[in-house]
CSV table of C-alpha atoms in Angstrom, one decimal:
chain,number,residue,atom,x,y,z
L,1,MET,CA,5.8,-4.6,12.1
L,2,VAL,CA,7.6,-4.2,15.3
L,3,SER,CA,6.3,-6.8,18.0
L,4,LYS,CA,5.6,-6.1,21.5
L,5,ASP,CA,8.3,-8.8,22.2
L,6,ARG,CA,11.1,-6.7,20.6
L,7,PRO,CA,10.3,-2.9,20.8
L,8,TYR,CA,13.4,-2.1,19.2
L,9,SER,CA,13.7,-4.4,16.4
L,10,ALA,CA,12.5,-1.8,13.7
L,11,LEU,CA,15.5,0.7,15.1
L,12,VAL,CA,17.6,-2.6,15.2
L,13,HIS,CA,17.3,-2.9,11.8
L,14,ARG,CA,17.6,0.3,10.5
L,15,LEU,CA,21.0,1.4,12.4
L,16,LYS,CA,22.3,-2.0,11.2
L,17,THR,CA,21.5,-1.2,7.4
L,18,ALA,CA,23.4,2.4,8.1
L,19,GLY,CA,26.5,0.4,9.1
L,20,LEU,CA,26.0,1.3,12.9
L,21,ARG,CA,26.0,-1.3,15.6
L,22,PRO,CA,22.9,-0.9,18.0
L,23,THR,CA,24.7,-0.2,21.2
L,24,ARG,CA,22.0,0.6,24.3
L,25,GLN,CA,22.9,4.3,24.0
L,26,ARG,CA,22.3,4.2,20.2
L,27,LEU,CA,19.3,2.5,20.3
L,28,ALA,CA,17.7,4.6,23.3
L,29,LEU,CA,18.7,8.0,21.5
L,30,ALA,CA,17.3,6.6,17.9
L,31,LYS,CA,14.0,5.9,19.6
L,32,LEU,CA,13.7,9.6,20.9
L,33,LEU,CA,14.8,10.7,17.6
L,34,PHE,CA,13.0,8.6,15.0
L,35,GLU,CA,9.9,7.3,17.3
L,36,SER,CA,9.0,10.6,19.3
L,37,PRO,CA,6.2,12.7,17.7
L,38,GLY,CA,7.4,14.5,14.3
L,39,GLY,CA,10.0,11.4,14.4
L,40,ASP,CA,10.8,11.7,10.7
L,41,ASP,CA,10.6,15.8,10.6
L,42,ARG,CA,12.7,16.9,13.8
L,43,HIS,CA,15.1,19.3,14.1
L,44,ILE,CA,16.8,19.3,17.4
L,45,THR,CA,19.9,20.3,18.7
L,46,ALA,CA,22.5,17.7,20.9
L,47,GLU,CA,21.5,19.8,23.9
L,48,GLN,CA,17.8,19.3,23.4
L,49,LEU,CA,18.0,15.9,22.8
L,50,HIS,CA,20.4,15.2,26.0
L,51,ALA,CA,17.7,17.0,27.6
L,52,GLU,CA,15.0,14.7,26.2
L,53,ALA,CA,17.2,11.3,27.4
L,54,LEU,CA,17.7,12.5,30.6
L,55,GLY,CA,13.9,13.3,31.1
L,56,GLU,CA,13.2,9.7,29.7
L,57,SER,CA,15.4,8.4,32.2
L,58,VAL,CA,18.3,7.5,29.6
L,59,ARG,CA,22.1,7.6,31.1
L,60,VAL,CA,24.0,9.4,28.3
L,61,SER,CA,26.4,11.6,28.3
L,62,LEU,CA,26.5,15.3,26.4
L,63,ALA,CA,29.7,14.0,24.7
L,64,THR,CA,28.2,10.8,23.6
L,65,VAL,CA,24.8,12.5,22.3
L,66,TYR,CA,27.0,14.8,20.0
L,67,ASN,CA,28.9,11.4,18.8
L,68,SER,CA,26.1,9.4,18.2
L,69,LEU,CA,24.3,12.7,16.4
L,70,HIS,CA,27.3,12.5,14.1
L,71,GLN,CA,27.6,9.0,13.5
L,72,PHE,CA,24.1,9.2,12.6
L,73,THR,CA,24.7,12.0,10.4
L,74,GLU,CA,27.8,10.5,8.4
L,75,ALA,CA,25.5,7.1,8.2
L,76,GLY,CA,22.6,9.3,6.0
L,77,LEU,CA,19.8,8.8,8.8
L,78,LEU,CA,20.4,12.7,10.0
L,79,ARG,CA,21.2,16.0,8.1
L,80,GLU,CA,23.1,18.5,10.3
L,81,VAL,CA,21.9,22.1,9.8
L,82,VAL,CA,24.8,24.4,10.6
L,83,VAL,CA,22.7,27.9,11.4
L,84,GLU,CA,25.5,29.6,12.8
L,85,PRO,CA,29.1,28.9,14.1
L,86,GLY,CA,28.8,26.4,17.0
L,87,ARG,CA,25.1,26.2,16.9
L,88,SER,CA,23.9,23.2,14.4
L,89,TYR,CA,20.5,21.3,14.3
L,90,PHE,CA,20.2,17.7,13.3
L,91,ASP,CA,17.0,16.9,11.0
L,92,THR,CA,15.2,13.8,10.6
L,93,ASN,CA,14.3,14.4,7.4
L,94,VAL,CA,17.0,13.7,4.8
L,95,SER,CA,15.3,14.4,1.9
L,96,ASP,CA,15.9,17.2,-0.9
L,97,HIS,CA,15.0,20.5,1.3
L,98,HIS,CA,16.2,23.5,2.5
L,99,HIS,CA,14.9,25.8,5.6
L,100,PHE,CA,13.4,29.0,7.2
L,101,TYR,CA,15.6,30.1,10.3
L,102,PHE,CA,13.9,32.2,13.2
L,103,GLU,CA,16.1,34.2,14.7
L,104,ASP,CA,14.2,35.3,17.7
L,105,SER,CA,13.2,31.7,18.3
L,106,GLY,CA,16.1,29.5,17.2
L,107,GLU,CA,13.4,27.1,15.5
L,108,LEU,CA,13.8,25.7,12.1
L,109,GLN,CA,11.1,24.9,9.7
L,110,ASP,CA,11.3,23.1,6.5
L,111,ILE,CA,10.9,24.3,2.5
L,112,PRO,CA,10.2,21.8,0.1
L,113,GLY,CA,13.3,21.6,-2.3
L,114,GLU,CA,11.5,21.9,-5.0
L,115,HIS,CA,10.3,25.7,-3.8
L,116,VAL,CA,14.0,26.9,-4.1
L,117,GLN,CA,15.0,27.4,-7.6
L,118,MET,CA,18.7,28.8,-8.7
L,119,GLU,CA,19.5,29.5,-11.9
L,120,SER,CA,23.1,28.9,-11.6
L,121,LEU,CA,26.1,28.1,-9.0
L,122,PRO,CA,29.3,29.1,-9.4
L,123,ALA,CA,31.8,26.4,-11.0
L,124,ALA,CA,33.3,23.8,-7.9
L,125,PRO,CA,36.9,24.5,-7.8
L,126,ALA,CA,38.9,21.6,-9.8
L,127,GLY,CA,38.7,18.4,-8.7
L,128,THR,CA,35.9,18.9,-6.6
L,129,ARG,CA,31.8,18.7,-7.2
L,130,VAL,CA,28.6,20.3,-6.0
L,131,ALA,CA,27.5,17.2,-3.5
L,132,ARG,CA,24.4,19.4,-2.1
L,133,VAL,CA,23.4,22.6,-1.7
L,134,ASP,CA,21.8,23.8,1.4
L,135,VAL,CA,19.9,27.3,1.8
L,136,ILE,CA,18.8,28.3,4.9
L,137,ILE,CA,16.6,31.7,4.7
L,138,ARG,CA,17.0,33.7,8.2
L,139,LEU,CA,13.8,35.1,9.7
L,140,SER,CA,13.6,38.0,12.2
L,141,GLY,CA,10.6,39.8,13.6
L,142,ASP,CA,9.3,42.9,13.0
């Protein structure tokens, strides 16, 4: 339970547990990511998060937003979904799942992991293993 005296205590704990120092900017971005409507199921670009931060009077550069998103991803708090070269979304849902990508709107929609069945995968190159399979099903209007 988060007390009114310490509104960021749950986020501080979440960042520390992930091995990240809870700086003012990381806390502010984490609040936008995880405590906004849809917080456990958001797909957001760095530019969108930067705009939200500015809208909430959080003084943060776009570079800091990118760095923080990548740090959150490395710490396991987010998943990066690359839909095309130079275009990534950051997903607050880190469970096993896949995505529909609506090319016309740029929207992502989750597909539960068990709804995508793979009969086989090619063998991984020597000295490597398959860590995860990400499926993005691209959709366009008629």
